Amino acid sequence: MLLLAIDIGNSSINIGLFSGPVILWKLKLPTYPVRTAEAYQGEINALLSKIASGEALGGVIISSVVPEVTGILREAVRELSSKEPLLLNASLDTGLSFDVYSPGEVGSDRIADVVAAREGIGEPVVVIDFGTATAVSVCKDGIFLGGAILPGIGLMADALHRGTARLPFVEIDRQSGDIHAVGRDTNKCIISGIIYGTAGAVERLVSEIEREMGCTFEIAITGGYSCLMAGLIRRDFNLEPDLTLKGLRLIYERNA
C-alpha cells in the first residue's frame, strides 16, 4: 500500500511517500508563501506519476501546526486517494496516553515524533526536534508527559537582528558550518552563542528531566537543524531526520 504522509511545519512542509515502511521519495516545500490547493496538488501529482507508476494511494495522513495551511493541503490531496485524509490529533489511536493538562494542545508533530521514537529506539525516551522551535518531548511507559519548548536556531538569529540596532541577521546553515566557541567577529559570535547555547540548553533539559523522573532516557533528535546539531550534542543519541514522517505512517496504520 502506498501512503502519503504530510508534515506541515512553521517553516517547511515535508511530504513522504511510503510503500510499507520504506520511504520511496520525499518532497520539501516552504510553508510560506501559502499556495493554492491546485498548486500543491499539481506538484504532488507530478511526483506520484514518476514514482508510483500509476499505483493508487492507499491513504493520506497529515500533521499540521499551521492551521491556515491545513485545509488547503487537505483539499489538495483529497482526490488522490479513495479515503478521506486522516488529520493527526491526540484523539486518534496513537498508542500513547497523555499526562498533560490539555492533550488537544500538544503539537501533532510532537506526537508523531514520540510514536516513531518508541517504535525505533524504545523508551523511556526524550525526542528533541530542532525545527523552527526546539521542542523537547518526554515519554515513559507509553505516556506522553510533556516537555519543553524553546526558540529554534533560526528564530534566535532573527530575534537578535530585529531586537538590536546593529547586530546583523546571520543565516545559519542547516547541514554544516565552521563553528567555534570563540567567535572572531560579530557573525561568528552570534553563531557560537546560538549553536552552543542551544546544545547546552537541551543537554541541561535532558539532565533535569532525568533527575525529576528518576531514570535515564534514550534520546532521539530530529528536525531541520538536527544534522547540524548532531555534531555538538555530547550525550548518546539517535539521529532520525525522518522521525515525524515515520511516526505518521505508524499512526495511520493503527487507524486505517
Short mmCIF file of C-alpha atoms in Angstrom, two decimals:
data_model
loop_
_atom_site.label_atom_id
_atom_site.label_comp_id
_atom_site.label_asym_id
_atom_site.label_seq_id
_atom_site.Cartn_x
_atom_site.Cartn_y
_atom_site.Cartn_z
CA MET A 1 0.00 0.00 0.00
CA LEU A 2 1.21 3.48 -0.86
CA LEU A 3 0.77 6.08 1.85
CA LEU A 4 1.32 9.82 1.59
CA ALA A 5 2.48 11.37 4.88
CA ILE A 6 2.48 15.17 5.14
CA ASP A 7 4.04 17.19 7.95
CA ILE A 8 3.11 20.89 7.81
CA GLY A 9 5.57 22.85 9.94
CA ASN A 10 6.08 26.54 10.58
CA SER A 11 8.94 26.79 8.08
CA SER A 12 8.53 23.86 5.73
CA ILE A 13 6.11 21.20 4.52
CA ASN A 14 7.67 17.74 4.42
CA ILE A 15 5.96 15.09 2.33
CA GLY A 16 6.91 11.42 2.20
CA LEU A 17 5.57 8.62 0.02
CA PHE A 18 5.71 5.25 1.79
CA SER A 19 5.48 1.74 0.44
CA GLY A 20 5.10 -0.18 3.67
CA PRO A 21 7.88 1.09 5.98
CA VAL A 22 10.07 2.29 3.09
CA ILE A 23 10.13 5.96 2.04
CA LEU A 24 10.13 5.99 -1.76
CA TRP A 25 10.59 9.74 -2.05
CA LYS A 26 10.47 12.93 -0.06
CA LEU A 27 9.44 16.42 -1.07
CA LYS A 28 10.17 19.58 0.91
CA LEU A 29 8.28 22.80 0.24
CA PRO A 30 8.42 26.15 2.04
CA THR A 31 5.34 26.77 4.18
CA TYR A 32 5.19 30.39 3.07
CA PRO A 33 4.03 31.83 0.81
CA VAL A 34 0.92 29.67 1.03
CA ARG A 35 -0.07 28.17 -2.33
CA THR A 36 -3.45 27.20 -3.72
CA ALA A 37 -4.81 23.67 -3.40
CA GLU A 38 -4.38 23.26 -7.15
CA ALA A 39 -0.70 24.21 -6.97
CA TYR A 40 0.03 21.71 -4.20
CA GLN A 41 -1.96 19.02 -5.98
CA GLY A 42 -0.09 19.59 -9.22
CA GLU A 43 3.32 19.29 -7.58
CA ILE A 44 2.41 16.12 -5.68
CA ASN A 45 0.74 14.58 -8.73
CA ALA A 46 3.80 15.22 -10.86
CA LEU A 47 5.96 13.24 -8.47
CA LEU A 48 3.40 10.48 -7.99
CA SER A 49 3.24 9.94 -11.73
CA LYS A 50 7.00 9.42 -11.85
CA ILE A 51 7.48 7.32 -8.73
CA ALA A 52 4.24 5.43 -8.19
CA SER A 53 3.86 4.27 -11.82
CA GLY A 54 0.10 4.75 -11.74
CA GLU A 55 -0.40 2.86 -8.47
CA ALA A 56 -3.20 4.43 -6.45
CA LEU A 57 -2.63 5.82 -3.00
CA GLY A 58 -3.96 3.71 -0.16
CA GLY A 59 -4.27 6.72 2.12
CA VAL A 60 -3.05 10.12 3.27
CA ILE A 61 -2.21 11.34 6.77
CA ILE A 62 -1.48 14.95 7.70
CA SER A 63 0.19 16.53 10.70
CA SER A 64 -0.06 20.30 10.89
CA VAL A 65 0.88 23.10 13.27
CA VAL A 66 -0.15 25.79 10.77
CA PRO A 67 -3.98 25.99 10.70
CA GLU A 68 -4.16 28.29 7.69
CA VAL A 69 -2.40 25.68 5.53
CA THR A 70 -4.13 22.57 6.90
CA GLY A 71 -7.40 22.91 5.00
CA ILE A 72 -5.71 23.86 1.73
CA LEU A 73 -3.46 20.82 1.69
CA ARG A 74 -6.27 18.57 2.86
CA GLU A 75 -8.29 19.74 -0.13
CA ALA A 76 -5.29 19.28 -2.42
CA VAL A 77 -4.82 15.60 -1.54
CA ARG A 78 -8.48 14.63 -1.09
CA GLU A 79 -8.79 13.46 -4.69
CA LEU A 80 -5.54 11.48 -4.64
CA SER A 81 -6.95 8.67 -2.51
CA SER A 82 -10.29 6.92 -2.18
CA LYS A 83 -10.12 7.53 1.57
CA GLU A 84 -10.56 10.84 3.38
CA PRO A 85 -7.18 12.25 4.51
CA LEU A 86 -6.53 11.50 8.17
CA LEU A 87 -5.64 14.53 10.29
CA LEU A 88 -3.45 13.71 13.28
CA ASN A 89 -4.51 14.86 16.74
CA ALA A 90 -4.37 13.50 20.27
CA SER A 91 -7.80 11.86 19.98
CA LEU A 92 -6.61 9.32 17.40
CA ASP A 93 -5.32 5.91 18.41
CA THR A 94 -1.61 6.66 18.69
CA GLY A 95 -0.70 4.03 21.24
CA LEU A 96 0.00 6.84 23.71
CA SER A 97 -1.83 8.16 26.72
CA PHE A 98 -1.37 11.78 27.79
CA ASP A 99 -0.49 13.05 31.25
CA VAL A 100 -0.70 16.73 30.32
CA TYR A 101 -3.29 19.37 31.17
CA SER A 102 -4.62 19.78 27.61
CA PRO A 103 -3.81 16.89 25.24
CA GLY A 104 -5.54 18.73 22.40
CA GLU A 105 -2.89 21.44 22.56
CA VAL A 106 0.03 19.06 22.03
CA GLY A 107 1.58 19.63 18.61
CA SER A 108 0.75 16.79 16.27
CA ASP A 109 4.37 16.67 15.08
CA ARG A 110 5.48 16.02 18.67
CA ILE A 111 3.00 13.14 18.90
CA ALA A 112 4.30 11.60 15.68
CA ASP A 113 7.90 12.04 16.84
CA VAL A 114 7.28 10.18 20.09
CA VAL A 115 5.37 7.36 18.40
CA ALA A 116 8.24 6.76 15.97
CA ALA A 117 10.90 7.05 18.69
CA ARG A 118 9.14 4.46 20.87
CA GLU A 119 8.96 2.09 17.92
CA GLY A 120 12.52 2.68 16.77
CA ILE A 121 14.64 3.02 19.90
CA GLY A 122 12.37 2.17 22.83
CA GLU A 123 11.56 4.08 25.99
CA PRO A 124 11.72 5.98 28.23
CA VAL A 125 12.64 8.42 25.50
CA VAL A 126 13.21 12.12 25.01
CA VAL A 127 12.74 13.50 21.49
CA ILE A 128 14.46 16.76 20.62
CA ASP A 129 13.05 18.32 17.45
CA PHE A 130 15.36 21.07 16.17
CA GLY A 131 12.92 22.96 13.97
CA THR A 132 11.52 26.48 13.89
CA ALA A 133 11.12 25.95 17.62
CA THR A 134 13.26 23.47 19.52
CA ALA A 135 10.73 21.09 21.08
CA VAL A 136 11.64 18.55 23.76
CA SER A 137 9.08 15.76 24.22
CA VAL A 138 9.13 13.20 27.03
CA CYS A 139 7.59 9.72 27.01
CA LYS A 140 7.74 6.98 29.64
CA ASP A 141 5.66 3.78 29.86
CA GLY A 142 3.62 4.83 26.84
CA ILE A 143 2.65 8.11 28.48
CA PHE A 144 3.34 11.45 26.83
CA LEU A 145 4.44 13.59 29.78
CA GLY A 146 5.02 16.96 28.12
CA GLY A 147 8.48 18.50 27.91
CA ALA A 148 9.85 21.90 26.97
CA ILE A 149 9.84 24.36 24.06
CA LEU A 150 12.46 27.00 23.36
CA PRO A 151 13.19 29.28 20.40
CA GLY A 152 14.69 27.48 17.44
CA ILE A 153 18.01 28.33 15.84
CA GLY A 154 16.54 30.42 13.04
CA LEU A 155 14.21 32.28 15.40
CA MET A 156 17.13 33.20 17.67
CA ALA A 157 19.10 34.60 14.74
CA ASP A 158 16.09 36.61 13.57
CA ALA A 159 15.30 37.91 17.06
CA LEU A 160 18.85 39.13 17.62
CA HIS A 161 18.72 41.07 14.37
CA ARG A 162 15.24 42.52 14.88
CA GLY A 163 15.71 43.34 18.55
CA THR A 164 19.04 45.16 18.29
CA ALA A 165 20.31 48.22 16.49
CA ARG A 166 23.47 46.83 14.95
CA LEU A 167 23.56 43.05 15.05
CA PRO A 168 23.20 41.56 11.56
CA PHE A 169 20.97 38.68 10.56
CA VAL A 170 23.11 35.56 10.24
CA GLU A 171 21.94 32.68 8.08
CA ILE A 172 22.94 29.52 9.94
CA ASP A 173 23.49 26.61 7.59
CA ARG A 174 21.35 23.59 8.45
CA GLN A 175 23.85 20.97 7.35
CA SER A 176 27.33 22.09 8.33
CA GLY A 177 29.41 25.09 9.21
CA ASP A 178 32.69 26.40 10.52
CA ILE A 179 31.58 26.69 14.14
CA HIS A 180 33.87 27.67 17.00
CA ALA A 181 33.05 28.51 20.60
CA VAL A 182 35.19 31.66 20.39
CA GLY A 183 33.83 33.88 17.63
CA ARG A 184 36.38 36.14 15.95
CA ASP A 185 33.84 38.55 14.50
CA THR A 186 30.23 39.51 15.18
CA ASN A 187 28.74 36.91 12.86
CA LYS A 188 30.82 34.11 14.36
CA CYS A 189 29.93 35.29 17.88
CA ILE A 190 26.23 35.06 17.04
CA ILE A 191 26.63 31.59 15.54
CA SER A 192 28.59 30.39 18.57
CA GLY A 193 26.06 31.75 21.02
CA ILE A 194 23.08 30.26 19.22
CA ILE A 195 24.54 26.85 18.35
CA TYR A 196 26.47 26.08 21.52
CA GLY A 197 23.79 27.77 23.60
CA THR A 198 21.12 25.52 22.10
CA ALA A 199 23.27 22.41 22.58
CA GLY A 200 23.90 23.29 26.21
CA ALA A 201 20.24 24.12 26.80
CA VAL A 202 18.90 20.79 25.56
CA GLU A 203 21.57 18.81 27.40
CA ARG A 204 20.64 20.61 30.64
CA LEU A 205 16.95 19.98 29.96
CA VAL A 206 17.56 16.25 29.50
CA SER A 207 19.58 16.14 32.72
CA GLU A 208 16.78 17.87 34.63
CA ILE A 209 14.17 15.58 33.09
CA GLU A 210 16.16 12.53 34.20
CA ARG A 211 16.58 13.98 37.69
CA GLU A 212 12.83 14.66 38.01
CA MET A 213 11.79 11.29 36.57
CA GLY A 214 14.44 9.25 38.36
CA CYS A 215 15.65 7.31 35.32
CA THR A 216 17.89 7.52 32.27
CA PHE A 217 16.28 8.31 28.93
CA GLU A 218 17.05 7.32 25.37
CA ILE A 219 17.44 10.39 23.15
CA ALA A 220 16.27 10.90 19.57
CA ILE A 221 16.98 14.09 17.64
CA THR A 222 15.17 15.22 14.52
CA GLY A 223 14.09 18.37 12.69
CA GLY A 224 15.60 20.65 10.08
CA TYR A 225 18.63 21.59 12.18
CA SER A 226 19.25 18.10 13.59
CA CYS A 227 22.15 17.26 11.27
CA LEU A 228 23.88 20.49 12.27
CA MET A 229 23.30 19.90 15.98
CA ALA A 230 24.31 16.24 15.84
CA GLY A 231 27.99 17.16 15.93
CA LEU A 232 27.59 19.20 19.11
CA ILE A 233 25.46 17.05 21.42
CA ARG A 234 27.69 15.21 23.88
CA ARG A 235 25.07 12.75 25.07
CA ASP A 236 24.47 9.48 23.22
CA PHE A 237 21.57 9.92 20.82
CA ASN A 238 19.86 8.55 17.73
CA LEU A 239 19.74 10.87 14.71
CA GLU A 240 16.38 10.44 12.94
CA PRO A 241 15.78 13.14 10.29
CA ASP A 242 12.57 11.43 9.08
CA LEU A 243 11.16 10.72 12.55
CA THR A 244 7.93 12.71 12.10
CA LEU A 245 7.09 11.10 8.76
CA LYS A 246 7.80 7.64 10.19
CA GLY A 247 5.51 8.37 13.12
CA LEU A 248 2.75 9.45 10.77
CA ARG A 249 3.00 6.13 8.94
CA LEU A 250 2.75 4.16 12.18
CA ILE A 251 -0.26 6.17 13.36
CA TYR A 252 -2.03 5.77 10.03
CA GLU A 253 -1.61 2.00 10.20
CA ARG A 254 -3.15 1.96 13.70
CA ASN A 255 -6.17 3.92 12.49
CA ALA A 256 -6.65 2.63 8.94
#
